[in-house]
PDB file of C-alpha atoms in Angstrom:
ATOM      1  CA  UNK A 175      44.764-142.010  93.750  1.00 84.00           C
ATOM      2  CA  UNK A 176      42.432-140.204  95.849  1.00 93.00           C
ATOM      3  CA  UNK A 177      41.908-140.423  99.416  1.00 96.00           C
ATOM      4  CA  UNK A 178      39.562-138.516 102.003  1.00 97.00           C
ATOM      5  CA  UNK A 179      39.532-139.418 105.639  1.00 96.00           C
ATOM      6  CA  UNK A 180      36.492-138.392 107.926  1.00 96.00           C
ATOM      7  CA  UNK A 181      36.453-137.337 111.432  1.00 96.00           C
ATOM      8  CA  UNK A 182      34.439-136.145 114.267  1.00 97.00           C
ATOM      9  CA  UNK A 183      31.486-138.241 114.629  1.00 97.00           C
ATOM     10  CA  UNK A 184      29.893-140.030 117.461  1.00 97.00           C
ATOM     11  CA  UNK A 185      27.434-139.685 119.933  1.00 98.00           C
ATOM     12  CA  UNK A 186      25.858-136.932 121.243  1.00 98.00           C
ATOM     13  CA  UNK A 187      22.678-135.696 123.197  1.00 98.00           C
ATOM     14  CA  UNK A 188      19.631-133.960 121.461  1.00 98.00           C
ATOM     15  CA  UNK A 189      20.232-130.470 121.125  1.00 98.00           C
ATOM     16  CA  UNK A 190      24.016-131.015 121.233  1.00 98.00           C
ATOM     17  CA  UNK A 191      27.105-130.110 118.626  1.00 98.00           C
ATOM     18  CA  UNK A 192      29.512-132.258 116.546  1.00 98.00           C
ATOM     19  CA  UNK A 193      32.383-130.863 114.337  1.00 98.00           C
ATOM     20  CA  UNK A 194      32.634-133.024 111.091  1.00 98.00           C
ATOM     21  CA  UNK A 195      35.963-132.901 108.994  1.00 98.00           C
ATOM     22  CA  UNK A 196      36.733-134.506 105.739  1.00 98.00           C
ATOM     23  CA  UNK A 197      40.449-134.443 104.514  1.00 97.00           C
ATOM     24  CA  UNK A 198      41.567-135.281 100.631  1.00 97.00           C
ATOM     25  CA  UNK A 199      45.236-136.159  99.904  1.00 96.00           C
ATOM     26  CA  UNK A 200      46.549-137.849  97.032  1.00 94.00           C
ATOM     27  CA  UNK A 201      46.991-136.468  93.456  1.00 90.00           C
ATOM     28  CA  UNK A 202      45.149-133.566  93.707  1.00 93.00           C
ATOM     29  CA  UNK A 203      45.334-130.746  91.511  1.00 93.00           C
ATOM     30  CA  UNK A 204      41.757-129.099  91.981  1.00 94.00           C
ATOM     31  CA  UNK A 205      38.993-129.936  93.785  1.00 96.00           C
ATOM     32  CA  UNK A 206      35.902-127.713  92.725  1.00 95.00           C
ATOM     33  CA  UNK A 207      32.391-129.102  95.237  1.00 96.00           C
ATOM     34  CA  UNK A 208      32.309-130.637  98.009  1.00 97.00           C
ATOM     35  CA  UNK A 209      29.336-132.123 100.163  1.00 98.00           C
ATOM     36  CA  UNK A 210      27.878-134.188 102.923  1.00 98.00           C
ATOM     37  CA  UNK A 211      25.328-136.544 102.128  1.00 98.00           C
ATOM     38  CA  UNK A 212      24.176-138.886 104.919  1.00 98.00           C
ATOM     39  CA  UNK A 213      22.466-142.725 104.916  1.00 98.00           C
ATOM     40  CA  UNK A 214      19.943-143.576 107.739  1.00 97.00           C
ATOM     41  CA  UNK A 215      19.076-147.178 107.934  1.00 91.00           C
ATOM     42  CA  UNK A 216      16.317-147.951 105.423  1.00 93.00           C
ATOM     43  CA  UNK A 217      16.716-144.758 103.395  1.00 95.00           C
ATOM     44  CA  UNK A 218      18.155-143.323 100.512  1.00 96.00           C
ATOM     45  CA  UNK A 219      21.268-141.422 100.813  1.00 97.00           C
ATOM     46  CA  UNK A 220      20.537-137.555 100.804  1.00 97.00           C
ATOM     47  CA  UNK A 221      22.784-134.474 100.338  1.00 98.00           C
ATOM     48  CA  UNK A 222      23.291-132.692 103.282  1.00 98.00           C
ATOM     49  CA  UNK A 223      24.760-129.665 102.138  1.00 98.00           C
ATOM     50  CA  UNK A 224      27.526-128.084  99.173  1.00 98.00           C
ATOM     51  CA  UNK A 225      29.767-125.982  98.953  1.00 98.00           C
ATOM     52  CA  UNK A 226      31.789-124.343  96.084  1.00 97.00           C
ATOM     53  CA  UNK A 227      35.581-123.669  95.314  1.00 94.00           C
ATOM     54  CA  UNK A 228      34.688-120.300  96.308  1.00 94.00           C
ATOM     55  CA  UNK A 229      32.549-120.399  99.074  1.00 96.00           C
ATOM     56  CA  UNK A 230      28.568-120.800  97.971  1.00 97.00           C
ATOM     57  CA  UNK A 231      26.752-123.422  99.914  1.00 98.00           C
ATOM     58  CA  UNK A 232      23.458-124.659 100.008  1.00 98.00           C
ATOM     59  CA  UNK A 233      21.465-127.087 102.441  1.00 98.00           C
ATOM     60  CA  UNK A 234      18.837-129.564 102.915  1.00 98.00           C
ATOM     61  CA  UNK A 235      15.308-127.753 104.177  1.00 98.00           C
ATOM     62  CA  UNK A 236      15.712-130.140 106.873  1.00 97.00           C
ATOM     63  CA  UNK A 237      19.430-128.679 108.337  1.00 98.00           C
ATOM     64  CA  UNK A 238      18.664-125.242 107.660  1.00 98.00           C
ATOM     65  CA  UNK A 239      20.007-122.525 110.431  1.00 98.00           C
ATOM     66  CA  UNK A 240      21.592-125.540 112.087  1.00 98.00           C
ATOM     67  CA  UNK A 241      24.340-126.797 110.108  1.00 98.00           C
ATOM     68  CA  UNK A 242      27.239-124.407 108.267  1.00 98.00           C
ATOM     69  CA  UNK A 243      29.544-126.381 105.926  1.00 98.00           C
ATOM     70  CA  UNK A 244      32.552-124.640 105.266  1.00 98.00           C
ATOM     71  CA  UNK A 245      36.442-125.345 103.557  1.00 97.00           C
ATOM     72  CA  UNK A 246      39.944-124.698 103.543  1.00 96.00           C
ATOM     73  CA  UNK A 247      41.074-125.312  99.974  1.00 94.00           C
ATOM     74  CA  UNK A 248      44.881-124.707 101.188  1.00 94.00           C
ATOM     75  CA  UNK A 249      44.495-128.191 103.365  1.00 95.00           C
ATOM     76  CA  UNK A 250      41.723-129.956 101.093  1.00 96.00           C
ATOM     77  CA  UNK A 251      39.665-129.854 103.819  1.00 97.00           C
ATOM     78  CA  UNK A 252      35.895-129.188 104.003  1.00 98.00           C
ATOM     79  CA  UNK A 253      33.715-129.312 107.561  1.00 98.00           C
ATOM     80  CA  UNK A 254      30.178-129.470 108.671  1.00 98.00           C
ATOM     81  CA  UNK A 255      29.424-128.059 111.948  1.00 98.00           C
ATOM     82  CA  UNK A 256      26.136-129.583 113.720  1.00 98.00           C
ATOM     83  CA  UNK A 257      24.173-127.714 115.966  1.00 98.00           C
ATOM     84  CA  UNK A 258      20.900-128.068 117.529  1.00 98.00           C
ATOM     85  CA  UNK A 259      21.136-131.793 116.910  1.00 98.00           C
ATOM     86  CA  UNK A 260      18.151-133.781 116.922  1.00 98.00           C
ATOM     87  CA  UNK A 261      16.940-137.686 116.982  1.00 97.00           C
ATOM     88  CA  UNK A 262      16.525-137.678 113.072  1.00 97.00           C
ATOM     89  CA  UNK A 263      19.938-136.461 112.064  1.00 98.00           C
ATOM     90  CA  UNK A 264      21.318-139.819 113.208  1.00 98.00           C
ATOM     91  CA  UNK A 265      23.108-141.609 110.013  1.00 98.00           C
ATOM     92  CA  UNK A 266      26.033-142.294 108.739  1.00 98.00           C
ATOM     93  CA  UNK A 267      27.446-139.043 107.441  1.00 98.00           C
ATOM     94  CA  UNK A 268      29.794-139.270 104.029  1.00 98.00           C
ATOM     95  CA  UNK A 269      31.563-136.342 101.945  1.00 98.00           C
ATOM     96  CA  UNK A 270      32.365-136.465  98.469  1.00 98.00           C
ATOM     97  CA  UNK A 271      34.858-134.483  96.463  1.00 97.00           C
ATOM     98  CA  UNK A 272      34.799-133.467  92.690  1.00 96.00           C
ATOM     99  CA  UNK A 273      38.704-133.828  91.931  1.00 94.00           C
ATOM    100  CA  UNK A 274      40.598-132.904  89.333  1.00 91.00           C
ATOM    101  CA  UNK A 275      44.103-134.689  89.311  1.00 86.00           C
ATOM    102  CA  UNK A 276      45.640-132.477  86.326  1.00 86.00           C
ATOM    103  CA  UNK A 277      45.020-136.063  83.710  1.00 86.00           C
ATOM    104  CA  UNK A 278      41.223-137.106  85.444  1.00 83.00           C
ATOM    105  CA  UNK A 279      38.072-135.583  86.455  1.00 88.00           C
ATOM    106  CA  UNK A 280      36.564-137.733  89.329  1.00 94.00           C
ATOM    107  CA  UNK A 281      34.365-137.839  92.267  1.00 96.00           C
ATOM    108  CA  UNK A 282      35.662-139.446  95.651  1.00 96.00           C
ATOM    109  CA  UNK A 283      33.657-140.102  98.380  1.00 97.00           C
ATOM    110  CA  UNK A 284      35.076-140.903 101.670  1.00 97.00           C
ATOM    111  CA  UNK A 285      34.571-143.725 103.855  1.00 96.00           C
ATOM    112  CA  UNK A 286      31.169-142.287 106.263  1.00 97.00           C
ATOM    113  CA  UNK A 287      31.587-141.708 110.218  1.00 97.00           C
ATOM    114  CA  UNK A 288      28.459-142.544 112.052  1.00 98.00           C
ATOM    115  CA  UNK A 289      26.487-139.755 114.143  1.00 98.00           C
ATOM    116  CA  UNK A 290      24.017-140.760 116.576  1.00 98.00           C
ATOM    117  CA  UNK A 291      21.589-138.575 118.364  1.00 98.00           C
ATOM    118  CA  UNK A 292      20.295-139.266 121.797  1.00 97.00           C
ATOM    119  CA  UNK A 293      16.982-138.266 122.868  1.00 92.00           C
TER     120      UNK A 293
END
């Protein structure tokens, strides 16, 4: 089994920062991507931003030059930092994990931590 745990959300004011952190423990052998997708209400979920085992990441057009997603394989750990924040980046943010336990190949998404922007 699995597990990651979010953290960092909340509220903030437009053109503020929030720190984002994702944790996986569990049976863990690997873990190649990780992302952050995020849900407003109404929409479809969208991804965020990826990143590789080894580093590559790509956004959304929409987070460009104000979000960085990075990781720390050693502690299964991967982070979005949000700057610039704005009105429309409010959702419910969620990361997923492609996991390989050493007997299954599986993608794990954790639980979501809201972030709400203030105008």
């Amino acid at each position: 089994q699995v597990q990651l745990v979010e953290s960092g959300g909340g509220l903030v004011q437009a053109g503020g920062s929030l720190r984002l952190s994702c944790a996986a423990s569990g049976k863990i052998f690997r873990i190649n991507a990780m992302d952050w997708y995020r849900q407003a209400p109404g929409k479809q979920r969208e991804l965020v931003a990826a990143i590789t085992r080894g580093g590559s990441a790509d956004y959304a057009d929409s987070v460009k030059g104000r979000f960085t997603i990075s990781r720390d394989n050693a502690k299964n750990t991967v982070y979005l930092q949000m700057n610039s924040l704005k009105p429309e980046d409010t959702a419910v943010y969620y990361c997923r994990a492609e996991v390989d336990s050493g007997t299954n190949y599986l993608d794990y998404w954790g639980q979501g931590t809201q972030v709400t922007v203030s105008s």
